[in-house]
XYZ file of C-alpha atoms in Angstrom:
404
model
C 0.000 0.000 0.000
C 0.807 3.593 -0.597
C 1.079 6.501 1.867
C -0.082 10.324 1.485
C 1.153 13.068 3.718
C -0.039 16.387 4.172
C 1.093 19.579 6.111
C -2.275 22.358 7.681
C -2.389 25.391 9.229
C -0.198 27.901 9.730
C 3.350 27.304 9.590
C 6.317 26.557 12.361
C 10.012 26.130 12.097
C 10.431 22.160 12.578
C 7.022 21.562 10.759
C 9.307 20.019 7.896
C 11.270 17.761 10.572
C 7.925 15.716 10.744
C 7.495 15.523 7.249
C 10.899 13.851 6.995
C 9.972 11.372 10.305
C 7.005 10.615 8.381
C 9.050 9.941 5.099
C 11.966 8.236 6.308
C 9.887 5.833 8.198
C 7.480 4.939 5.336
C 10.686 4.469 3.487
C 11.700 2.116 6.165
C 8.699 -0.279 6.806
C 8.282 -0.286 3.166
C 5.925 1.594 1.764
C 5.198 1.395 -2.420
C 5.127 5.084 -2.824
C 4.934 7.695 -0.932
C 2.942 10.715 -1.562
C 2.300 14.760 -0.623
C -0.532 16.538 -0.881
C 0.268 20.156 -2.306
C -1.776 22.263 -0.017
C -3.283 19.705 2.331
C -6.554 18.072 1.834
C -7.567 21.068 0.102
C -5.194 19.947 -2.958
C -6.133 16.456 -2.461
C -8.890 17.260 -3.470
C -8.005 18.456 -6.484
C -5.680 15.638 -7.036
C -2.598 17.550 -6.909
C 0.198 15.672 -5.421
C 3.955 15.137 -5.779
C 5.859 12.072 -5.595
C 8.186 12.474 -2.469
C 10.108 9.971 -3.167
C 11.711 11.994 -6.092
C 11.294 15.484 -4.556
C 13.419 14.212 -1.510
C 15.289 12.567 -3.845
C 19.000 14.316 -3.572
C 21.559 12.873 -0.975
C 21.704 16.090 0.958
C 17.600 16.459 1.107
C 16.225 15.428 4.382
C 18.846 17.257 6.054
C 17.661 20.532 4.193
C 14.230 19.309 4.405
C 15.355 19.247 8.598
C 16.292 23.125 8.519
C 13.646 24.932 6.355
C 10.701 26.734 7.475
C 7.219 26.605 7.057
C 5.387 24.252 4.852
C 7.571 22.115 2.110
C 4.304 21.013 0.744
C 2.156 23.968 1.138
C -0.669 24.634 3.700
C -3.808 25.183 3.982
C -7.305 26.098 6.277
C -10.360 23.930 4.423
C -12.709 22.688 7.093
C -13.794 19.295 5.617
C -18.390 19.587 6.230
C -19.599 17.968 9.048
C -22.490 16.769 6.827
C -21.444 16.017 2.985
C -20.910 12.729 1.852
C -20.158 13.935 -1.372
C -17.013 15.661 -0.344
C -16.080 12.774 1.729
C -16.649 10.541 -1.044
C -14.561 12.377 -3.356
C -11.922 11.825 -0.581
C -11.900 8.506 -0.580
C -12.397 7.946 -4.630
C -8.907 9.848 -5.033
C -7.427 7.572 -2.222
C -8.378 4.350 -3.549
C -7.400 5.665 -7.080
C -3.635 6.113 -5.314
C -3.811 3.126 -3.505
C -3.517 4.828 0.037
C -3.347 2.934 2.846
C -1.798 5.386 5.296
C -2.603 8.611 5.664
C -0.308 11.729 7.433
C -1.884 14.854 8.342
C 0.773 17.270 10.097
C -0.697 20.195 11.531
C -2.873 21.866 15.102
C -6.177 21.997 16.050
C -7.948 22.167 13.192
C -5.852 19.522 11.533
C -6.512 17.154 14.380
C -10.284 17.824 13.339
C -9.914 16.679 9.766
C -7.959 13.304 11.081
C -10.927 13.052 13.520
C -13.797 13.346 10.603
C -11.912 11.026 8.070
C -11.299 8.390 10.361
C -15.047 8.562 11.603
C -15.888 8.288 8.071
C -13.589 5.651 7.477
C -14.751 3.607 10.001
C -18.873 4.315 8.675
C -18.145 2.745 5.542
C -15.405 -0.367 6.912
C -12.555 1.775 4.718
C -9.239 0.484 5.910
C -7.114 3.121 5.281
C -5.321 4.218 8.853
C -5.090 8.341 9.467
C -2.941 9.685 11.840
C -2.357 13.148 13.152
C 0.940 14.843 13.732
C 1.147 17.879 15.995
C 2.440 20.879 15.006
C 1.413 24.028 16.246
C 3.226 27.239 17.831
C 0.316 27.953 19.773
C 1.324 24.734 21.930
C -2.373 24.631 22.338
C -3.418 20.896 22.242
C -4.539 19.049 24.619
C -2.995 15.068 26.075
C 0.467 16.187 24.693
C 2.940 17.720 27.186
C 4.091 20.457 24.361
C 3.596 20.794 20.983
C 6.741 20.211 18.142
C 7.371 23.867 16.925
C 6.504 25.880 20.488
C 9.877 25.140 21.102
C 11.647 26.725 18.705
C 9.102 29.473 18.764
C 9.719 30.084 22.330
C 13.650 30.055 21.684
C 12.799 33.390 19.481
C 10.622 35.201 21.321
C 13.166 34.710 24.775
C 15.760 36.085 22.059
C 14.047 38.995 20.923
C 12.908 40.265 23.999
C 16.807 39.729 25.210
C 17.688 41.504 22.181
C 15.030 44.362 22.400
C 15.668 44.855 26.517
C 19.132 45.892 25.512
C 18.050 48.485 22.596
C 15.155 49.786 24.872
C 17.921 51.022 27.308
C 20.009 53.422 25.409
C 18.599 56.573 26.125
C 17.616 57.953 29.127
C 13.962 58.948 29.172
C 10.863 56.841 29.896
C 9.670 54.878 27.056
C 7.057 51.966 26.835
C 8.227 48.896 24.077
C 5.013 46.763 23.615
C 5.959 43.446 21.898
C 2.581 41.469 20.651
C 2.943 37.858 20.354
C 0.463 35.417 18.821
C -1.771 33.808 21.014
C -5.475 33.663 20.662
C -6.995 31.915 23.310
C -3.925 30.383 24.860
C -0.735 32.567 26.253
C 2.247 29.653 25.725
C 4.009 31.771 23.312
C 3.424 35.230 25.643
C 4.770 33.604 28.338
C 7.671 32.391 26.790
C 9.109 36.549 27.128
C 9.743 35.324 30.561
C 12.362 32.992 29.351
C 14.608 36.314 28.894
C 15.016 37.370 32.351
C 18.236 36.221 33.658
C 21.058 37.587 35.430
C 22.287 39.092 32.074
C 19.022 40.860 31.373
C 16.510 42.192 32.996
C 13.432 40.468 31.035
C 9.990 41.836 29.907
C 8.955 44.177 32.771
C 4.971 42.890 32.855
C 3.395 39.532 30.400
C -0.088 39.694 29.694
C -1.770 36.674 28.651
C -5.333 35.560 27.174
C -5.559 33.095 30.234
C -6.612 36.390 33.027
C -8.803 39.092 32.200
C -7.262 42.350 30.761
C -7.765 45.774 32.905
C -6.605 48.575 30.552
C -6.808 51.063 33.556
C -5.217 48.551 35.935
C -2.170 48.042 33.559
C -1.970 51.860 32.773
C -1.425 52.002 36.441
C 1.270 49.411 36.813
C 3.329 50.619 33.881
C 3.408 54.113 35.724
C 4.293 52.397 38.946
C 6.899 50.530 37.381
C 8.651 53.802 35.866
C 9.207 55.341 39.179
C 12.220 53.054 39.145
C 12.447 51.938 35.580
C 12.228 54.231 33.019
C 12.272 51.751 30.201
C 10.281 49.146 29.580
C 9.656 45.803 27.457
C 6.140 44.475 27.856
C 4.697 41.555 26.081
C 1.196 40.985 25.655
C -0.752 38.116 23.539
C -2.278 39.482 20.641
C -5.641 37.823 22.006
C -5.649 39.423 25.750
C -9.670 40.124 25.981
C -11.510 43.301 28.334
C -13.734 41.792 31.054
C -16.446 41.936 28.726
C -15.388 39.056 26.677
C -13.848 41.865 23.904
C -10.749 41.182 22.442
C -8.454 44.598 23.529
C -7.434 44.855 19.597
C -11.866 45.227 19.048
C -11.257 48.000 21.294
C -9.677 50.371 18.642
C -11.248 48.542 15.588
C -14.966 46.239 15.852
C -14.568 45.455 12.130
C -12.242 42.019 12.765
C -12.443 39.372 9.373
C -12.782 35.387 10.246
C -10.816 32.641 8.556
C -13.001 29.392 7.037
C -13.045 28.002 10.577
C -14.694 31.521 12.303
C -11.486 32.427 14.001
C -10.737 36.044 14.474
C -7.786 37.428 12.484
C -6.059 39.580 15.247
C -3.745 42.054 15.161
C -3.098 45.701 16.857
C -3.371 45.099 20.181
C -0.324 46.289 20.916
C -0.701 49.520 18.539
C -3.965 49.662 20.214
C -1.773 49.993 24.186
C 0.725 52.263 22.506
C -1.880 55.298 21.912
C -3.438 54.233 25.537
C -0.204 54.612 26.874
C 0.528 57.550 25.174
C -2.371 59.429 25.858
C -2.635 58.278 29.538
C 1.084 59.007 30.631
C 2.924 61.029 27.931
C 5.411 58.441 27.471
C 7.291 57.427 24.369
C 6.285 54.287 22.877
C 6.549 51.540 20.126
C 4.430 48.753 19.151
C 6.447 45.527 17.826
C 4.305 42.763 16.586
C 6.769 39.848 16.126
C 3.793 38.588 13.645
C 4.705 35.679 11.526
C 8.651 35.517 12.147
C 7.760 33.940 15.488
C 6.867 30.649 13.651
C 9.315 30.807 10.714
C 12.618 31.724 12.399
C 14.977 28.412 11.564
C 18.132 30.231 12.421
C 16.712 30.010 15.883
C 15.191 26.599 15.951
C 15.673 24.451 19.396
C 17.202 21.114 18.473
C 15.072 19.608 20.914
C 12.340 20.778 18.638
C 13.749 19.782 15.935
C 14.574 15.991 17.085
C 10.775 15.861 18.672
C 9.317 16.631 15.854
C 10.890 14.049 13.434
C 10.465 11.340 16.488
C 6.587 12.542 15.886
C 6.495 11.927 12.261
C 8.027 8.361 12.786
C 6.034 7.338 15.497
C 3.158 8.012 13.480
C 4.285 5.755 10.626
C 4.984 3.140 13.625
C 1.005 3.088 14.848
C -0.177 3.099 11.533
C 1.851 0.336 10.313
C 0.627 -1.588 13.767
C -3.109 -1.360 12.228
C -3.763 2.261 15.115
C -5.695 4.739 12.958
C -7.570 7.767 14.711
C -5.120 9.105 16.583
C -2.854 11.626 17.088
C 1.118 11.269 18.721
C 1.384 13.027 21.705
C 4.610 13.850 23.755
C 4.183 12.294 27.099
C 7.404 13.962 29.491
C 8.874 11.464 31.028
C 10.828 13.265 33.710
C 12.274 17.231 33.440
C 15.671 16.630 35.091
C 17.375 14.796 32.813
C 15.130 15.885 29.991
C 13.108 13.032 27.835
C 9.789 12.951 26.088
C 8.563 10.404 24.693
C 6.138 9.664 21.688
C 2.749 7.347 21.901
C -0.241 7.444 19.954
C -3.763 9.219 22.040
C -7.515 9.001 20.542
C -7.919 11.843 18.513
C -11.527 12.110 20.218
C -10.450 13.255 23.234
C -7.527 16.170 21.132
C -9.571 17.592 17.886
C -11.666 20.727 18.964
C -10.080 21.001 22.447
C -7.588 23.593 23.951
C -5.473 23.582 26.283
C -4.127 27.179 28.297
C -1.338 28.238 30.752
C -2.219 26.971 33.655
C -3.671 30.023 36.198
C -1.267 28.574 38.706
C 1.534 29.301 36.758
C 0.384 32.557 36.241
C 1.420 35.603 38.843
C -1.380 37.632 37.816
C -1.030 40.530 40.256
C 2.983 41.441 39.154
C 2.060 40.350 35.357
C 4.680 37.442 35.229
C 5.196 34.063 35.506
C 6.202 31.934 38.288
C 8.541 28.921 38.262
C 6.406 26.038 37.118
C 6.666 27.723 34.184
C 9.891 28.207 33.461
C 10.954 24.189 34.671
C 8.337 23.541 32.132
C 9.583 25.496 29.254
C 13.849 26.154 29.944
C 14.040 22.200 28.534
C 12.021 22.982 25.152
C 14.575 25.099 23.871
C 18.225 23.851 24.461
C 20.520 23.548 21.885
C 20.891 24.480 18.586
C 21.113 23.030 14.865
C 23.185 25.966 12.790
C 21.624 26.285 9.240
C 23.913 25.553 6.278
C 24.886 28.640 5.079
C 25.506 29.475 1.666
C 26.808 33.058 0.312
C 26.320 33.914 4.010
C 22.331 33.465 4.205
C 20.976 29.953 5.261
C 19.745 27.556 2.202
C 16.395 25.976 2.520
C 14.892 23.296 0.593
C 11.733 24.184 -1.657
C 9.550 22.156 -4.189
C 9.611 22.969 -7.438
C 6.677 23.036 -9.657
């Protein structure tokens, strides 16, 4: 039998690690041919697909493959119906016309959702084709996994920045307000990773605001001006989905007029522009809005090679419980113990992930001094140790991409 992958969602910087797990070990337990699906189940169903076998085909490939960002296959956001055969039939047509047996889908939340529908359907007509879900997602947002592969290396660049943007915020000698806005709808992993920068070489973000506790804009106007008494400049980070007591996202605050993607998610953005003019107007203080935006999920040159090894380990272990007859399920990272550091991989119903989401814990959270407390950071210090340098070439890293 044959195997199809696909990659979903947005983006992350070890994304493409899985997608060589998943290849190598199809490649080991023998798989006919192995397939990807340009653009995820969106292109599938449009039958366009490469042949991996010869797109990964160069000696030095899966080791590019290992250090490029984003998507190698494309992505997409298609919610597969809840109710239309004729889609799902479609599905399955193309499928049997490849002779698919095994089926890959590499992606977050709403990714787990289309592994949860096809193997439902799968199972309604007695198809044997096994799907399995691979996590990916920055967000770090689903649930029975300890992390998610790519909040890792996402963390490892935000702690960086804010490093990086404590030390330019300090040069002059006046009060000024830096407001970094990180992504983060519902669930403040990635915010809270801007507490990773504090050490005894820098001074960290001065207050982290997350989804996870209800946003006071008086309250932190207040707190910024008490923490200026002794600190004229300051680096705050705030999720870009922080929401007013009234359920309001603080970005809706400045602008009601938000679009939705296909699955009725908010695009966000301006929060922090949003705090600037607050800030400005409130205190008279100098200030600058820096929305870290997509280069939180695309920065290789930062990866974590933890991340980077997890992620692959994902993408085989999913090969491994489809080729022992699992199939509705996703791999999950199950921490084994935090000091030494090991995770390992095992397969979890993808009932109990798809359509779930998991947040910061509130116990982790110092609410009162806007930071986090040390749960936290024994949590998150392991996720992003060590490094894999890109291969440089003309003094700019060298991806791999797939050619038309």
């Amino acid at each position: 039998m044959n195997a199809i992958i696909g990659q979903s969602g947005g983006p992350t910087s070890v994304i493409n690690a899985s997608l060589a797990g998943v290849f190598g070990a199809c490649r080991t337990h023998g798989a006919e041919k192995v397939y990807g699906m340009r653009h995820g189940v969106q292109g599938l169903l449009k039958e366009d697909l490469v042949d991996l076998s010869a797109a990964l085909s160069a000696p030095d490939a899966l080791d590019l493959l290992r250090r490029t960002p984003a998507t190698f296959l494309g992505s997409c956001r298609y919610k597969l119906p809840k109710d239309d055969d004729a889609v799902y039939e479609s599905l399955f047509d193309i499928l049997k016309k490849y002779d698919i047996g095994y089926f890959f889908y590499i992606g977050g939340n709403d990714s787990m959702d289309t592994i949860l529908k096809l193997s439902d359907y799968a199972a309604k007509i007695g198809s044997p084709i096994r799907f399995i879900g691979v996590p990916k997602t920055i967000d770090n947002d689903l649930t029975e996994t300890d992390h998610t592969p790519g909040f890792g290396s996402a963390a490892k660049y935000i702690g960086t920045s804010i490093k990086e943007l404590v030390r330019d915020s300090t040069i002059y000698d006046l009060k000024s307000v830096t407001i970094v806005e990180i992504m983060g709808r519902n669930a403040g992993w990635l915010t809270a990773a801007a507490a990773l920068a504090k050490d005894e070489d820098c001074e960290g973000a001065a207050m982290i605001c997350l989804p996870e506790v209800p946003f006071d804009p008086e309250r932190f106007v207040a707190h910024v001006e008490k923490l200026q008494q002794s600190t004229p400049s300051l680096v705050i980070a705030v999720s870009e989905g922080i929401r007013a007591a009234d359920g309001r996202y603080v970005c809706e605050l400045g602008d009601n007029s938000l679009l939705v993607d296909a699955f009725g998610h908010k695009y966000l953005g301006g929060t922090a522009r949003y705090l600037c003019s607050l800030l400005s107007a409130k205190l008279g203080v100098k200030t600058r809005a820096v929305e870290l935006s997509t280069l939180q999920r695309c920065a290789s040159h930062t990866a974590s090679l933890t991340d980077i090894t997890e992620a692959e380990a994902a993408g085989a272990a999913a090969v491994k419980a489809a080729y022992n007859g699992q199939t509705g399920m996703m791999i999950a990272l199950k921490r084994v113990s935090s000091d030494p550091y090991r995770c390992e991989s095992v397969p979890c119903d993808i009932h109990q992930i798809a359509n779930l989401e998991k947040t910061v814990p509130l116990a982790w959270i110092d609410a009162e001094n806007y930071q986090m407390r040390e749960p936290f950071f024994d949590y998150a210090r392991p996720l992003i140790l060590d490094e894999l340098p890109p291969v440089y070439v003309r003094g700019l890293p060298r991806h791999l991409r797939l050619k038309d």
